[in-house]
XYZ file of N, CA and C in Angstrom:
345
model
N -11.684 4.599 -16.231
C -12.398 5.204 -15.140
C -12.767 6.640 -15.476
N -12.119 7.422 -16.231
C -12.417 8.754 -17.001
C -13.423 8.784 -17.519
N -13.501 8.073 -18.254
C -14.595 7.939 -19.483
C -16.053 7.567 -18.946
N -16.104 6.746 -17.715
C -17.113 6.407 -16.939
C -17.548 7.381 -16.240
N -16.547 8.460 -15.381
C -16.950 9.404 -14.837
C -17.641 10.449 -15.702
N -17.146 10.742 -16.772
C -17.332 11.631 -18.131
C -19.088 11.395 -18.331
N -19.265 10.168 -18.168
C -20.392 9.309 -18.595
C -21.699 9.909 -17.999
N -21.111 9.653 -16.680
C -22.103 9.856 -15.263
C -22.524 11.292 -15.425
N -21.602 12.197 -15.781
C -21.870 13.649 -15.589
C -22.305 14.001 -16.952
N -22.548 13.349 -17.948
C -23.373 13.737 -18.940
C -24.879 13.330 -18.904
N -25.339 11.998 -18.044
C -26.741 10.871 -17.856
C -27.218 12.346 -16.940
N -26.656 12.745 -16.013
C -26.818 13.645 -15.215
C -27.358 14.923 -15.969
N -26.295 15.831 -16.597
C -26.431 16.596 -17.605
C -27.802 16.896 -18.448
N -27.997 15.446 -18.655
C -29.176 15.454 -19.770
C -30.542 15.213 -19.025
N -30.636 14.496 -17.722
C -31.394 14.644 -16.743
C -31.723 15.724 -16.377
N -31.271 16.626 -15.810
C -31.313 17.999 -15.696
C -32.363 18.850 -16.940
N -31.589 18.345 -17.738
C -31.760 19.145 -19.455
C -33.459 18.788 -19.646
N -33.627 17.311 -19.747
C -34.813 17.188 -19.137
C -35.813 17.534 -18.191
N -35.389 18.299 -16.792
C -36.224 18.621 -16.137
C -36.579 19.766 -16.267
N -35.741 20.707 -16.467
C -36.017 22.302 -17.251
C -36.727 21.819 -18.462
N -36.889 21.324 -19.217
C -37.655 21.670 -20.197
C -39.574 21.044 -19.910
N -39.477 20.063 -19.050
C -40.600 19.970 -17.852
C -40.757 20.996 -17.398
N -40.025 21.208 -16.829
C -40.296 22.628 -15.494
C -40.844 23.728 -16.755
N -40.471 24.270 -17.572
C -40.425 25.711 -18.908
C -42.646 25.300 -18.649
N -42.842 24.269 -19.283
C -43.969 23.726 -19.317
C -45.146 23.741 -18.711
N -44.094 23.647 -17.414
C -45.431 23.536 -16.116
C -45.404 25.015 -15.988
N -44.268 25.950 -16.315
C -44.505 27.264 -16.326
C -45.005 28.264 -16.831
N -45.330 27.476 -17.923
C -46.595 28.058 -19.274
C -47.827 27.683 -18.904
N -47.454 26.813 -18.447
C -49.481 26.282 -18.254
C -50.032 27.395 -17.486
N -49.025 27.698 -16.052
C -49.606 28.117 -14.711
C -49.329 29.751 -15.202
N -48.846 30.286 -15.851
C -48.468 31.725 -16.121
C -49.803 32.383 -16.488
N -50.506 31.257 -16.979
C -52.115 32.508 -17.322
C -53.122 32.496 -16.236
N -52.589 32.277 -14.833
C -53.756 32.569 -13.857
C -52.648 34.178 -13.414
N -51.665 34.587 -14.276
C -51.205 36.226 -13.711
C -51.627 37.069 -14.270
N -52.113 36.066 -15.764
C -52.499 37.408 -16.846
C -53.303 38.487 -16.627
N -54.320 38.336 -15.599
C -55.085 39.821 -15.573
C -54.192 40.805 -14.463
N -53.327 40.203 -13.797
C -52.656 41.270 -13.407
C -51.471 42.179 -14.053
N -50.947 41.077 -14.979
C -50.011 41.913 -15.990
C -50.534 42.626 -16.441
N -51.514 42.264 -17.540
C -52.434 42.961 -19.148
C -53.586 43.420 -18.453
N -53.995 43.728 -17.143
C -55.006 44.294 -16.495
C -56.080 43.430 -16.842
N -57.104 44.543 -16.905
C -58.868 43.710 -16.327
C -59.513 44.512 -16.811
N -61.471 44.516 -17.124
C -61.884 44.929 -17.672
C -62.920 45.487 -16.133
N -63.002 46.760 -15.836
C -63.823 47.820 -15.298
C -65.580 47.602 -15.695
N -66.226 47.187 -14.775
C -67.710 46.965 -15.004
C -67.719 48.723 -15.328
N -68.443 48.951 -16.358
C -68.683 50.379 -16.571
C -70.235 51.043 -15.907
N -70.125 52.352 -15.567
C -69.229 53.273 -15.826
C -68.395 53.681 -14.399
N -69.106 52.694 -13.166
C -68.258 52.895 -12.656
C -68.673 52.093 -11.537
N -67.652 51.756 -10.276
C -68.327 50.414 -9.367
C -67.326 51.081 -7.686
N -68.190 50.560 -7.379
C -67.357 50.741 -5.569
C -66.930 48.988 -4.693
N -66.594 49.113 -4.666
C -66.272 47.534 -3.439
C -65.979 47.799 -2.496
N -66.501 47.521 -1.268
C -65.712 47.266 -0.098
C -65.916 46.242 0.680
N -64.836 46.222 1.508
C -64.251 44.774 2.146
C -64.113 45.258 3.814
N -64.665 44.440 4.627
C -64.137 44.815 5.706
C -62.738 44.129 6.230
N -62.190 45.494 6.700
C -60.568 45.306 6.707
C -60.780 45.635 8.775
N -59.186 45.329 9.074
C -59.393 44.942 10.675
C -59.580 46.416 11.920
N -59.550 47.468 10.624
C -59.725 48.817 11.537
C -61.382 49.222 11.182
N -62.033 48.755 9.808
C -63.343 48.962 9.792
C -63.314 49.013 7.989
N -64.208 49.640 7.767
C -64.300 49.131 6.038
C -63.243 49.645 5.135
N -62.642 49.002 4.232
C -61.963 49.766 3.291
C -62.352 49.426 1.827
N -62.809 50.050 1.036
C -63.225 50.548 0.101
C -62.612 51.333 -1.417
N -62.674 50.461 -2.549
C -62.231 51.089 -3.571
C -63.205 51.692 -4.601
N -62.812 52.509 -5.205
C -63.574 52.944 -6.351
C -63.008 53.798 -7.369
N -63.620 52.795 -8.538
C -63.232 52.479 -9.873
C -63.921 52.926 -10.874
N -62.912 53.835 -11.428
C -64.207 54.254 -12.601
C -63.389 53.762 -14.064
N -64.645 53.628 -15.165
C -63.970 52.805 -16.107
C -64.093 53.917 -17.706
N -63.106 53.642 -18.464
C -62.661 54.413 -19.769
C -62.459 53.533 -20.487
N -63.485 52.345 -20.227
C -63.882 51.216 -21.387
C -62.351 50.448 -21.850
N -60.960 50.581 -21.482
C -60.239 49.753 -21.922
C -59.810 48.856 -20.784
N -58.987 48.155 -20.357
C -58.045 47.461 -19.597
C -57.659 47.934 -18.492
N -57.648 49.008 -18.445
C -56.937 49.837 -16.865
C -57.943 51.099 -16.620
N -57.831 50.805 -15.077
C -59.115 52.028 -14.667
C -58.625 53.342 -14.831
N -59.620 54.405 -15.270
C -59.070 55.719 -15.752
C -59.154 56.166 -14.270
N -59.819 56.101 -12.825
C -59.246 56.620 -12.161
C -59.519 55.439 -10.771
N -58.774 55.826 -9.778
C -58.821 54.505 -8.874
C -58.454 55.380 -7.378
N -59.701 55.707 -6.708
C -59.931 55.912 -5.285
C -59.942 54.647 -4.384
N -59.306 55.045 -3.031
C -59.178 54.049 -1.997
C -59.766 54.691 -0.977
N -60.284 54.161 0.237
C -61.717 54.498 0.586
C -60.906 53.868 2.229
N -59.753 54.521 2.965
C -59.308 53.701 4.022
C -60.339 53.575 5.200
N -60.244 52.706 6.325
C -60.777 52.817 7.206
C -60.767 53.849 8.023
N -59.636 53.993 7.881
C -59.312 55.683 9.425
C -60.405 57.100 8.672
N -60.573 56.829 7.238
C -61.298 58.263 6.696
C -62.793 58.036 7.158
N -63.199 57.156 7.552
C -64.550 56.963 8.399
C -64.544 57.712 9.760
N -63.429 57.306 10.186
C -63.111 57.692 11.596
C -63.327 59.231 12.236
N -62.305 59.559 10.992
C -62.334 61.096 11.307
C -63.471 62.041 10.870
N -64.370 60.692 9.885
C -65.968 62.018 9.345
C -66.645 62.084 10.735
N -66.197 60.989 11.821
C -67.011 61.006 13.062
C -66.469 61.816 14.056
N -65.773 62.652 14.156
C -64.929 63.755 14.779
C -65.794 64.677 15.467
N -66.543 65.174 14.487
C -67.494 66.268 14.739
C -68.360 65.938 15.844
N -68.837 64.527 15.595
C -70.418 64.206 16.271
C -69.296 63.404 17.578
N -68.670 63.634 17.494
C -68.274 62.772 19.149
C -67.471 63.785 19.729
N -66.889 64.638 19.121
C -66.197 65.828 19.733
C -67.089 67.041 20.380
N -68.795 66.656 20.343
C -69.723 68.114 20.250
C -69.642 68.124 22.013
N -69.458 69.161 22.456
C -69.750 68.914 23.898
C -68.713 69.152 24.911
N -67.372 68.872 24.123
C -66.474 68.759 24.686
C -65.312 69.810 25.021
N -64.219 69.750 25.713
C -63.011 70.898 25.634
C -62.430 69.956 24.496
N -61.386 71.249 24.180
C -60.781 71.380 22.715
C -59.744 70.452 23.302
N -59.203 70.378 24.838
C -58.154 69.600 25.000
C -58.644 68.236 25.078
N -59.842 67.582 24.741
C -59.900 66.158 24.872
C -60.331 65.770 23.553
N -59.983 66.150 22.304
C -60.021 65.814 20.894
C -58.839 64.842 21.027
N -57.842 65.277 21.665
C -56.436 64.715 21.453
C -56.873 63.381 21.922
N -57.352 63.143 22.934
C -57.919 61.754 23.386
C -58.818 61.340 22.644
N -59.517 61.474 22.093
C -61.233 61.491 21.364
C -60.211 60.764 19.618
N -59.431 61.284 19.475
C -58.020 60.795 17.911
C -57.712 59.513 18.410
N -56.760 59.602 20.067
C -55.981 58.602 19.686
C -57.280 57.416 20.168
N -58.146 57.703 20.828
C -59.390 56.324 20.779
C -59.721 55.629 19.850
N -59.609 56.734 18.587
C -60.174 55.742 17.538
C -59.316 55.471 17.035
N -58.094 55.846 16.559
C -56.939 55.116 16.201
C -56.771 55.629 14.848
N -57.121 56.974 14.717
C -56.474 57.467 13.237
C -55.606 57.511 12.974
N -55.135 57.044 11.492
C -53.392 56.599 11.259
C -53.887 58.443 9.846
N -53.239 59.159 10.078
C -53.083 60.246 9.186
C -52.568 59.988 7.961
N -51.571 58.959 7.579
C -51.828 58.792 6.180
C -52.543 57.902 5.602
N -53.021 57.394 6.265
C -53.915 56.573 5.679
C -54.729 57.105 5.329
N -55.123 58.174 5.840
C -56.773 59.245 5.799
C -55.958 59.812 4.151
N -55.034 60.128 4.320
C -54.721 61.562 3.092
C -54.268 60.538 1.591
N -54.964 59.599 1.861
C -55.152 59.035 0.123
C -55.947 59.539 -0.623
């Protein structure tokens, strides 16, 4: 009855042994849809903007390129920094004490602006 049990936990053993070396496999195949985020990406030159509308209003990157793999410099373009270029033109007219209201309306998040 030893030797049978011995048995079982080796069929087992090697089952296993088998599925990791399946599994290693399926993990090589699928590992090169990360590669451009590891080893980076190539920068349309000399330089590109994108933006996406995000749920406070546009957000926006921009990329400038030094011809290798990683961008030589990389601006982010948040929504709230829209917000506050509109400060001026909606604040004209007004007392200085209703800016404070005129901020929290539009919903400027302050660090978001100071990227």
């Amino acid at each position: 009855m030893g030797s049978l049990f011995r048995g079982s936990r080796c069929k087992l053993f090697l089952s296993i042994a088998g599925q990791m070396t399946t599994g290693s496999s399926v993990y090589s195949t699928s590992i090169h849809h990360f590669e451009p985020y590891t080893e980076g990406f190539s920068v349309p030159a000399p330089s590109t903007y994108t933006a996406v509308e995000a749920p406070k209003g546009e957000f926006g990157v921009f990329l400038v390129s030094n011809y290798s793999n990683r961008p030589y410099r990389c601006q982010i373009r948040a929504p709230g920094s829209a917000h506050s270029q509109g400060l001026d033109s909606m604040s004209k007219h007004h007392m200085p004490a209703d800016v404070v209201t005129i901020i929290g309306t539009q919903d400027i998040v302050s660090g978001e602006v100071d990227r």
